[in-house]
Short mmCIF file of C-alpha atoms and ligand atoms in Angstrom, two decimals:
data_model
loop_
_atom_site.label_atom_id
_atom_site.label_comp_id
_atom_site.label_asym_id
_atom_site.label_seq_id
_atom_site.Cartn_x
_atom_site.Cartn_y
_atom_site.Cartn_z
CA MET A 1 -143.25 -33.90 -6.12
CA PRO A 2 -139.79 -34.75 -7.34
CA ALA A 3 -138.66 -38.29 -6.38
CA LEU A 4 -135.44 -40.06 -6.51
CA ASN A 5 -135.20 -43.19 -8.75
CA TRP A 6 -132.61 -45.75 -9.53
CA PRO A 7 -132.62 -49.03 -11.35
CA GLY A 8 -134.09 -51.64 -9.04
CA LYS A 9 -135.68 -49.25 -6.61
CA GLU A 10 -138.17 -51.33 -4.64
CA LEU A 11 -139.41 -52.22 -1.26
CA PRO A 12 -138.67 -55.98 -1.06
CA THR A 13 -140.43 -58.64 1.05
CA VAL A 14 -137.88 -59.43 3.73
CA ASP A 15 -137.54 -62.56 5.81
CA ALA A 16 -137.73 -61.61 9.48
CA ALA A 17 -134.70 -62.58 11.66
CA ASP A 18 -135.00 -65.35 14.02
CA LEU A 19 -133.82 -63.90 17.43
CA THR A 20 -132.26 -66.02 20.13
CA ILE A 21 -131.34 -64.55 23.59
CA GLU A 22 -127.60 -65.07 24.16
CA ALA A 23 -127.62 -63.51 27.75
CA ILE A 24 -129.49 -61.29 30.08
CA VAL A 25 -127.08 -58.79 31.43
CA PHE A 26 -127.67 -57.30 34.95
CA PRO A 27 -124.86 -54.67 35.25
CA HIS A 28 -123.42 -54.85 38.85
CA GLY A 29 -126.15 -57.47 39.46
CA GLN A 30 -128.90 -54.74 39.30
CA GLY A 31 -132.25 -56.71 38.94
CA TYR A 32 -130.58 -60.15 39.01
CA PRO A 33 -132.06 -62.80 38.55
CA ASP A 34 -135.74 -62.24 37.83
CA THR A 35 -136.16 -58.94 35.88
CA SER A 36 -137.09 -59.25 32.29
CA PRO A 37 -135.61 -56.21 30.76
CA GLU A 38 -137.37 -54.34 27.91
CA ASN A 39 -134.00 -53.08 26.71
CA ARG A 40 -132.54 -55.05 23.91
CA LEU A 41 -129.17 -55.20 22.16
CA ILE A 42 -129.30 -57.37 19.02
CA LEU A 43 -126.59 -58.59 16.68
CA GLY A 44 -127.70 -58.91 13.13
CA ASP A 45 -128.52 -57.12 9.88
CA ASN A 46 -130.99 -54.40 10.83
CA LEU A 47 -133.31 -55.14 7.94
CA ALA A 48 -134.17 -58.60 9.05
CA VAL A 49 -134.06 -57.58 12.71
CA MET A 50 -136.33 -54.57 12.23
CA THR A 51 -138.72 -56.81 10.32
CA ALA A 52 -138.86 -59.20 13.33
CA LEU A 53 -139.55 -56.27 15.55
CA LEU A 54 -142.45 -54.93 13.58
CA PRO A 55 -145.21 -57.00 15.15
CA ARG A 56 -144.42 -55.83 18.54
CA TYR A 57 -143.08 -52.32 17.91
CA GLN A 58 -144.98 -50.93 14.85
CA ASN A 59 -145.85 -47.25 15.69
CA LYS A 60 -144.26 -47.75 19.16
CA ILE A 61 -140.80 -46.30 18.99
CA ASP A 62 -140.65 -42.70 20.28
CA LEU A 63 -137.13 -41.77 18.91
CA ILE A 64 -134.93 -43.38 16.24
CA TYR A 65 -131.43 -42.06 15.75
CA VAL A 66 -129.37 -43.73 13.06
CA ASP A 67 -125.85 -43.13 11.91
CA PRO A 68 -125.39 -45.53 8.92
CA PRO A 69 -122.29 -45.93 6.78
CA PHE A 70 -121.97 -42.64 4.87
CA PHE A 71 -121.02 -43.96 1.30
CA THR A 72 -117.36 -43.18 1.77
CA ASN A 73 -116.19 -46.39 0.28
CA ARG A 74 -113.63 -46.83 3.01
CA LYS A 75 -112.97 -49.44 5.63
CA TYR A 76 -113.01 -48.48 9.26
CA PRO A 77 -110.73 -50.60 11.56
CA ALA A 78 -111.38 -50.62 15.27
CA ARG A 79 -108.49 -50.03 17.73
CA VAL A 80 -108.49 -52.83 20.36
CA GLY A 81 -106.55 -53.57 23.54
CA ARG A 82 -104.73 -50.53 24.60
CA GLY A 83 -105.13 -49.05 21.13
CA GLU A 84 -107.27 -46.21 22.32
CA ASP A 85 -104.28 -44.42 23.86
CA SER A 86 -102.55 -42.35 21.23
CA ARG A 87 -99.63 -41.79 23.66
CA LYS A 88 -98.64 -45.42 23.19
CA PRO A 89 -98.89 -45.99 19.37
CA ASP A 90 -96.73 -49.02 19.68
CA ASP A 91 -99.48 -50.71 21.69
CA TRP A 92 -102.02 -50.18 19.03
CA GLN A 93 -103.79 -53.30 17.61
CA LEU A 94 -106.24 -53.03 14.86
CA ALA A 95 -109.23 -55.34 14.47
CA ASP A 96 -112.14 -55.25 11.96
CA GLY A 97 -114.55 -52.39 12.59
CA TYR A 98 -116.96 -52.04 9.74
CA LEU A 99 -117.08 -51.67 5.95
CA ASP A 100 -118.42 -48.79 4.05
CA HIS A 101 -117.97 -50.31 0.59
CA TRP A 102 -120.66 -50.24 -2.18
CA PRO A 103 -120.57 -51.38 -5.78
CA ASP A 104 -122.37 -48.15 -6.82
CA LEU A 105 -124.64 -45.34 -5.54
CA ASP A 106 -127.75 -47.29 -6.65
CA SER A 107 -126.93 -50.16 -4.17
CA TYR A 108 -126.22 -47.69 -1.33
CA LEU A 109 -129.63 -45.91 -2.02
CA GLN A 110 -131.47 -49.13 -2.07
CA PHE A 111 -129.74 -50.11 1.22
CA LEU A 112 -130.93 -46.88 2.81
CA TYR A 113 -134.48 -46.75 1.43
CA GLU A 114 -135.53 -50.20 2.38
CA ARG A 115 -134.32 -49.67 5.95
CA LEU A 116 -135.77 -46.09 6.33
CA GLU A 117 -139.11 -47.38 5.14
CA VAL A 118 -139.20 -49.96 7.93
CA MET A 119 -138.03 -47.34 10.45
CA TYR A 120 -140.99 -45.19 9.28
CA ARG A 121 -143.39 -47.96 10.22
CA LEU A 122 -141.69 -48.48 13.55
CA LEU A 123 -141.82 -44.83 14.48
CA ALA A 124 -144.57 -43.72 16.91
CA PRO A 125 -147.12 -41.02 15.65
CA THR A 126 -145.50 -38.54 18.08
CA GLY A 127 -141.89 -39.86 17.35
CA THR A 128 -138.94 -38.35 15.56
CA LEU A 129 -136.31 -39.99 13.22
CA TYR A 130 -132.86 -38.45 13.08
CA LEU A 131 -130.67 -39.65 10.18
CA HIS A 132 -126.96 -38.83 10.40
CA LEU A 133 -124.92 -38.50 7.20
CA ASP A 134 -122.44 -36.26 5.61
CA TRP A 135 -121.81 -34.67 2.14
CA HIS A 136 -121.39 -38.03 0.49
CA ALA A 137 -125.13 -38.83 0.46
CA ASP A 138 -127.08 -36.41 2.58
CA ALA A 139 -128.69 -34.74 -0.50
CA TYR A 140 -130.05 -38.04 -1.67
CA ALA A 141 -131.31 -38.97 1.89
CA ARG A 142 -133.24 -35.76 2.10
CA ILE A 143 -135.23 -36.63 -1.03
CA LEU A 144 -135.79 -40.12 0.15
CA LEU A 145 -137.05 -38.91 3.57
CA ASP A 146 -139.28 -36.46 1.84
CA GLU A 147 -140.78 -39.24 -0.03
CA LEU A 148 -141.33 -41.44 2.97
CA PHE A 149 -142.33 -38.87 5.60
CA GLY A 150 -143.59 -35.95 3.45
CA PRO A 151 -141.57 -32.84 2.82
CA GLU A 152 -143.69 -30.98 5.28
CA ASN A 153 -142.52 -33.25 8.06
CA LEU A 154 -138.90 -32.21 7.95
CA ILE A 155 -138.16 -30.74 11.38
CA ASN A 156 -134.58 -29.70 11.00
CA GLN A 157 -131.49 -30.06 8.85
CA ILE A 158 -128.84 -29.87 11.55
CA ALA A 159 -125.07 -29.18 10.92
CA TRP A 160 -122.88 -30.86 13.37
CA VAL A 161 -119.63 -28.91 13.09
CA TYR A 162 -116.24 -29.97 14.44
CA HIS A 163 -112.53 -29.70 13.62
CA GLY A 164 -109.58 -31.86 13.07
CA PRO A 165 -106.66 -32.44 10.91
CA SER A 166 -107.08 -33.26 7.13
CA PRO A 167 -104.80 -33.63 4.06
CA ILE A 168 -107.26 -31.76 1.95
CA ARG A 169 -105.59 -29.00 -0.34
CA ARG A 170 -108.05 -28.58 -3.19
CA ALA A 171 -111.29 -27.69 -1.25
CA PHE A 172 -112.24 -26.29 2.12
CA ASN A 173 -111.80 -28.67 4.86
CA ARG A 174 -114.89 -30.83 5.11
CA LYS A 175 -115.74 -30.64 8.78
CA HIS A 176 -119.45 -30.91 9.21
CA ASP A 177 -122.01 -33.76 9.15
CA THR A 178 -125.73 -33.46 8.46
CA ILE A 179 -128.49 -34.74 10.73
CA LEU A 180 -132.00 -34.71 9.17
CA SER A 181 -134.79 -34.98 11.52
CA TYR A 182 -138.33 -35.91 10.40
CA ALA A 183 -141.60 -36.50 12.25
CA LYS A 184 -144.74 -38.38 11.21
CA GLY A 185 -146.95 -35.42 11.75
CA LYS A 186 -147.28 -32.03 13.67
CA ASP A 187 -147.68 -33.61 17.01
CA TYR A 188 -144.12 -34.61 17.74
CA THR A 189 -142.31 -34.50 21.01
CA PHE A 190 -139.90 -31.54 21.34
CA ASN A 191 -138.89 -30.59 24.87
CA VAL A 192 -137.41 -27.24 24.21
CA ASP A 193 -136.80 -26.29 27.81
CA ASP A 194 -134.49 -29.40 28.17
CA VAL A 195 -132.14 -28.29 25.62
CA ARG A 196 -131.88 -24.59 26.22
CA GLU A 197 -128.30 -23.29 26.45
CA PRO A 198 -126.79 -20.18 28.02
CA TYR A 199 -126.64 -17.00 25.88
CA ASN A 200 -123.26 -15.96 24.62
CA PRO A 201 -121.63 -13.68 27.29
CA ASN A 202 -121.46 -10.80 24.84
CA THR A 203 -125.25 -10.95 24.29
CA VAL A 204 -125.83 -10.98 27.96
CA LYS A 205 -123.59 -7.94 28.39
CA THR A 206 -125.28 -6.05 25.47
CA PHE A 207 -128.76 -6.65 26.86
CA LYS A 208 -127.73 -5.69 30.43
CA SER A 209 -126.24 -2.37 29.21
CA SER A 210 -128.90 -1.75 26.68
CA PRO A 211 -132.36 -3.53 26.98
CA LYS A 212 -133.47 -1.98 23.71
CA ALA A 213 -130.72 -3.86 21.69
CA GLY A 214 -133.16 -6.40 20.56
CA PHE A 215 -135.54 -3.92 18.83
CA GLY A 216 -138.20 -4.40 21.53
CA LYS A 217 -137.49 -8.18 21.90
CA ILE A 218 -135.95 -8.82 25.35
CA PRO A 219 -134.76 -12.32 25.67
CA ASP A 220 -135.07 -14.16 28.97
CA LEU A 221 -131.38 -14.22 29.62
CA ASN A 222 -131.78 -16.58 32.75
CA ARG A 223 -133.83 -19.18 30.88
CA GLY A 224 -131.23 -19.60 28.07
CA LYS A 225 -131.73 -19.81 24.38
CA VAL A 226 -133.01 -22.35 21.90
CA PRO A 227 -129.92 -23.80 20.32
CA GLU A 228 -129.51 -23.11 16.54
CA ASP A 229 -129.56 -25.80 14.05
CA TRP A 230 -125.80 -25.90 13.88
CA TRP A 231 -124.03 -27.52 16.83
CA TYR A 232 -120.30 -27.63 17.80
CA PHE A 233 -119.28 -30.78 19.75
CA PRO A 234 -115.78 -31.93 19.59
CA VAL A 235 -115.19 -35.29 17.80
CA VAL A 236 -114.19 -38.19 20.01
CA ALA A 237 -110.53 -37.74 19.42
CA ARG A 238 -107.98 -40.20 20.43
CA LEU A 239 -107.46 -38.79 23.85
CA HIS A 240 -110.95 -38.21 24.60
CA SER A 241 -112.13 -39.94 27.78
CA GLU A 242 -115.17 -41.29 25.96
CA ARG A 243 -113.27 -43.25 23.33
CA THR A 244 -113.97 -47.00 23.09
CA GLY A 245 -111.67 -47.66 20.11
CA TYR A 246 -114.79 -48.32 17.79
CA PRO A 247 -114.41 -46.34 14.56
CA THR A 248 -116.57 -43.17 13.96
CA GLN A 249 -117.91 -43.16 17.51
CA LYS A 250 -120.25 -40.01 18.11
CA PRO A 251 -119.91 -37.75 21.08
CA GLY A 252 -122.25 -38.50 23.97
CA ALA A 253 -123.09 -34.75 24.12
CA LEU A 254 -124.57 -34.88 20.73
CA LEU A 255 -126.80 -37.90 21.42
CA GLU A 256 -127.92 -36.38 24.80
CA ARG A 257 -129.19 -33.15 23.06
CA ILE A 258 -131.19 -35.32 20.55
CA LEU A 259 -132.43 -37.55 23.21
CA LEU A 260 -133.56 -34.80 25.72
CA ALA A 261 -135.20 -32.76 22.96
CA SER A 262 -137.12 -35.68 21.28
CA SER A 263 -137.96 -38.14 24.07
CA ASN A 264 -139.34 -38.27 27.58
CA PRO A 265 -138.31 -40.48 30.53
CA GLY A 266 -139.74 -44.05 29.92
CA ASP A 267 -139.87 -43.61 26.15
CA LEU A 268 -138.49 -46.16 23.72
CA VAL A 269 -135.36 -45.10 21.87
CA ALA A 270 -133.82 -47.05 18.98
CA ASP A 271 -130.47 -47.01 17.16
CA PHE A 272 -130.36 -49.66 14.30
CA PHE A 273 -126.83 -48.82 13.40
CA CYS A 274 -125.70 -48.56 17.01
CA GLY A 275 -121.88 -49.02 16.56
CA SER A 276 -120.23 -48.47 19.98
CA GLY A 277 -123.60 -47.79 21.56
CA THR A 278 -123.47 -44.09 22.18
CA THR A 279 -127.30 -43.71 21.69
CA LEU A 280 -128.05 -46.61 24.11
CA GLN A 281 -125.65 -45.26 26.76
CA ALA A 282 -127.41 -41.89 26.59
CA ALA A 283 -130.85 -43.59 26.82
CA ALA A 284 -129.87 -45.73 29.85
CA ARG A 285 -128.39 -42.72 31.48
CA HIS A 286 -131.63 -40.58 31.13
CA GLY A 287 -134.27 -43.26 32.02
CA ARG A 288 -135.32 -44.25 28.44
CA ARG A 289 -135.80 -47.76 27.30
CA PHE A 290 -133.65 -48.78 24.31
CA LEU A 291 -133.21 -51.09 21.33
CA GLY A 292 -129.87 -51.26 19.66
CA VAL A 293 -128.86 -53.26 16.54
CA ASP A 294 -125.61 -53.68 14.74
CA THR A 295 -124.34 -56.21 12.27
CA THR A 296 -120.77 -56.68 13.54
CA TRP A 297 -119.87 -58.52 16.76
CA ARG A 298 -117.25 -55.96 17.46
CA ALA A 299 -119.85 -53.17 17.71
CA VAL A 300 -122.31 -55.32 19.76
CA HIS A 301 -119.50 -56.28 22.20
CA THR A 302 -118.26 -52.74 22.55
CA THR A 303 -121.88 -51.60 23.30
CA ARG A 304 -122.33 -54.42 25.80
CA CYS A 305 -119.19 -53.30 27.67
CA ARG A 306 -120.39 -49.69 27.74
CA LEU A 307 -123.74 -50.64 29.09
CA SER A 308 -122.28 -52.89 31.70
CA ARG A 309 -120.79 -49.92 33.28
CA LEU A 310 -124.23 -48.49 33.97
CA GLU A 311 -126.99 -50.01 36.06
CA VAL A 312 -129.65 -50.83 33.60
CA PRO A 313 -130.35 -54.51 32.61
CA PHE A 314 -130.71 -55.39 29.00
CA THR A 315 -130.86 -58.64 26.85
CA LEU A 316 -128.11 -59.45 24.36
CA GLU A 317 -129.80 -61.20 21.40
CA ARG A 318 -128.63 -62.54 17.99
CA ASP A 319 -130.26 -63.21 14.64
CA ASP A 320 -129.55 -66.94 14.10
CA LYS A 321 -127.83 -65.98 10.77
CA ALA A 322 -125.24 -63.87 12.70
CA SER A 323 -122.49 -65.61 14.57
CA ILE A 324 -120.28 -64.84 17.48
CA PRO A 325 -116.66 -65.88 17.09
CA LEU A 326 -115.75 -68.60 19.48
CA ALA A 327 -112.19 -68.93 20.95
CA SER A 328 -110.59 -72.13 19.85
CA ALA A 329 -110.22 -74.95 22.50
CA GLY A 330 -107.19 -74.85 24.71
CA THR A 331 -107.14 -71.16 25.38
CA GLY A 332 -105.58 -71.85 28.75
CA ILE A 333 -108.20 -69.65 30.45
CA GLN A 334 -108.90 -70.86 34.03
CA VAL A 335 -111.86 -69.58 36.18
CA VAL A 336 -111.50 -70.53 39.88
CA VAL A 337 -113.74 -70.02 42.84
CA SER A 338 -112.08 -68.74 46.09
CA GLY A 339 -114.51 -67.93 49.00
CA GLN A 340 -116.73 -65.00 47.94
CA LYS A 341 -114.44 -64.36 44.84
CA ILE A 342 -114.32 -65.66 41.32
CA ILE A 343 -110.92 -65.48 39.93
CA LEU A 344 -109.87 -65.37 36.23
CA GLU A 345 -106.37 -66.80 35.25
CA SER A 346 -105.02 -66.47 31.82
CA GLU A 347 -101.92 -65.32 29.86
CA LEU A 348 -104.08 -63.92 27.07
CA ASP A 349 -104.90 -60.35 26.41
CA LEU A 350 -108.60 -60.20 27.43
CA ASP A 351 -111.31 -57.59 27.08
CA PHE A 352 -114.20 -58.60 29.22
CA TRP A 353 -115.64 -61.39 31.37
CA GLU A 354 -118.91 -62.03 33.24
CA VAL A 355 -120.43 -64.56 35.56
CA ASP A 356 -123.70 -66.31 35.99
CA PRO A 357 -123.56 -67.75 39.57
CA ASN A 358 -126.54 -70.00 39.22
CA TRP A 359 -126.33 -71.14 35.53
CA ASP A 360 -129.25 -73.31 34.44
CA GLY A 361 -127.29 -74.59 31.46
CA LYS A 362 -129.53 -72.77 28.99
CA LEU A 363 -130.08 -68.95 29.57
CA PHE A 364 -126.93 -67.09 30.75
CA ARG A 365 -127.81 -64.43 33.39
CA SER A 366 -124.86 -62.23 33.84
CA ALA A 367 -124.73 -61.05 37.31
CA ALA A 368 -121.26 -59.58 37.45
CA GLN A 369 -119.01 -58.16 34.79
CA ALA A 370 -115.59 -56.79 34.35
CA CYS A 371 -114.49 -54.64 31.28
CA ARG A 372 -111.09 -53.52 30.29
CA PRO A 373 -110.94 -49.81 31.39
CA VAL A 374 -111.35 -47.37 28.55
CA ARG A 375 -108.06 -45.56 28.80
CA ASN A 376 -105.61 -47.07 31.26
CA GLY A 377 -105.10 -50.14 33.30
CA GLU A 378 -105.82 -53.77 33.20
CA LEU A 379 -108.99 -55.86 33.06
CA PRO A 380 -109.95 -56.76 36.78
CA ARG A 381 -109.32 -60.42 37.34
CA GLU A 382 -111.53 -60.88 40.39
CA LEU A 383 -115.28 -60.62 40.74
CA LYS A 384 -116.98 -60.68 44.12
CA ILE A 385 -120.15 -62.67 43.99
CA GLU A 386 -122.14 -65.18 46.00
CA ALA A 387 -121.45 -68.39 44.30
CA GLY A 388 -124.40 -70.62 43.56
CA LYS A 389 -124.56 -74.28 42.73
CA GLU A 390 -123.58 -74.06 39.11
CA ILE A 391 -121.24 -71.15 38.10
CA CYS A 392 -120.58 -70.28 34.54
CA ALA A 393 -118.07 -67.61 33.27
CA ARG A 394 -117.91 -66.08 29.78
CA VAL A 395 -114.72 -64.56 28.66
CA VAL A 396 -114.04 -62.37 25.64
CA THR A 397 -110.44 -61.87 24.27
CA VAL A 398 -109.26 -58.45 22.99
CA THR A 399 -109.77 -59.81 19.48
CA GLY A 400 -113.44 -60.55 20.27
CA GLU A 401 -113.42 -64.33 20.67
CA VAL A 402 -115.70 -65.75 23.24
CA SER A 403 -115.16 -68.84 25.46
CA GLN A 404 -117.61 -70.32 28.14
CA HIS A 405 -116.33 -71.87 31.38
CA PRO A 406 -118.85 -73.80 33.43
CA LEU A 407 -117.66 -74.97 36.93
CA LYS A 408 -119.21 -76.80 39.78
C1 SAM B 501 -121.11 -44.92 11.74
S1 SAM B 501 -121.14 -46.41 12.57
C2 SAM B 501 -122.27 -45.98 13.99
C3 SAM B 501 -121.41 -45.30 15.10
C4 SAM B 501 -122.28 -45.05 16.27
N1 SAM B 501 -123.23 -44.00 16.09
C5 SAM B 501 -121.39 -44.75 17.42
O1 SAM B 501 -121.57 -43.68 18.10
O2 SAM B 501 -120.46 -45.57 17.78
C6 SAM B 501 -122.22 -47.38 11.61
C7 SAM B 501 -122.54 -48.78 12.05
O3 SAM B 501 -123.52 -49.37 11.23
C8 SAM B 501 -123.27 -50.77 11.27
N2 SAM B 501 -123.93 -51.40 10.16
C9 SAM B 501 -123.72 -51.35 8.83
N3 SAM B 501 -124.58 -51.97 8.06
C10 SAM B 501 -125.52 -52.49 8.95
C11 SAM B 501 -126.65 -53.35 8.86
N4 SAM B 501 -127.02 -53.72 7.67
N5 SAM B 501 -127.35 -53.70 10.03
C12 SAM B 501 -126.86 -53.21 11.25
N6 SAM B 501 -125.84 -52.41 11.43
C13 SAM B 501 -125.10 -52.11 10.32
C14 SAM B 501 -121.82 -50.89 11.21
O4 SAM B 501 -121.38 -52.18 11.68
C15 SAM B 501 -121.36 -49.70 12.09
O5 SAM B 501 -121.13 -50.10 13.45
#
């Protein structure tokens, strides 16, 4: 079988990440304080983190979707504050998003290869891996995945097609991504009836007027059709109600189709390049357990905000090598208790805050959270909560710095 080689191709021995729990998040107090959630959101380099997860999750993850950097050699800033709203460009603020810079193709392939190999080990025997890339590197990735999974285990090469403006004048407008799906064997989960879609109205009309139009094959028009391997979903454009401001965020509908086809309720779904958390949000909405990893705090914080709007508890963890930016002292942030309310007072532009009403001084159990609304409006400054003996609030500024405010 042909294989892809490059100087320095290897599967190195990797030091496992040392994971620390930063907080247990109980969105809207769901499950507070005693549930130990299985859902995990982890800040760190995914190679070290996946290596740390191997003893517990080898052959256990039912669905892995990953959307890594595409080898574009670009920098992707995030829009923060009110930056999501394209009607107010003067309000845009940019912050670091993530980098897709590589010294050369060899180093990119090595990065992908060593991570895909650990993902293979984590995947359950009935599981599926979806790898999302585009024309920059999809051809190489297909050969790498053939090597790791065996070419006979390619399920689909999906084209996600979309449209949008582009300055291109010397080629056709590049408006599709490639999603490769592979299984470990023939016995993989594929819930075809959960992803059927309505037939095109013209097809329905044709078959209603002439049942022989299909040369003897009469489709079940009510049941719907199996989607093709090319999918149109609009990109998360600036005015889209899903937009978090995190760069290259993928549409929720795309992840929902993947999740419904290739996992069952209760299954474990992982995204090791989780960005704004689209996969994790879909998993939480559809009763799947989830694991998410990203190397940037901006991504992990964005995901945490999105998940806080749902009702599914999760732990927020960190590889000890990864740091969370702290606000400098003297931020002027005040948190005060007034009856059943906790009130946040600050002149700063803030993104998020949360409260543990019974802080033990060690593990932060977040029982109430407030996030800046995705499109319009201000961060709510009051949280209703039954105050315990020791209250602690954590606050995140629009630029991502965190401060902690214990109060008696
Ligand atoms: C294309 S974005 C993912 C977007 C995501 N699918 C979404 O819907 O928001 C790629 C992500 O990979 C992350 N990333 C890059 N290298 C990583 C690494 N070594 N470990 C973990 N995450 C990494 C980046 O920080 C970035 O958030």
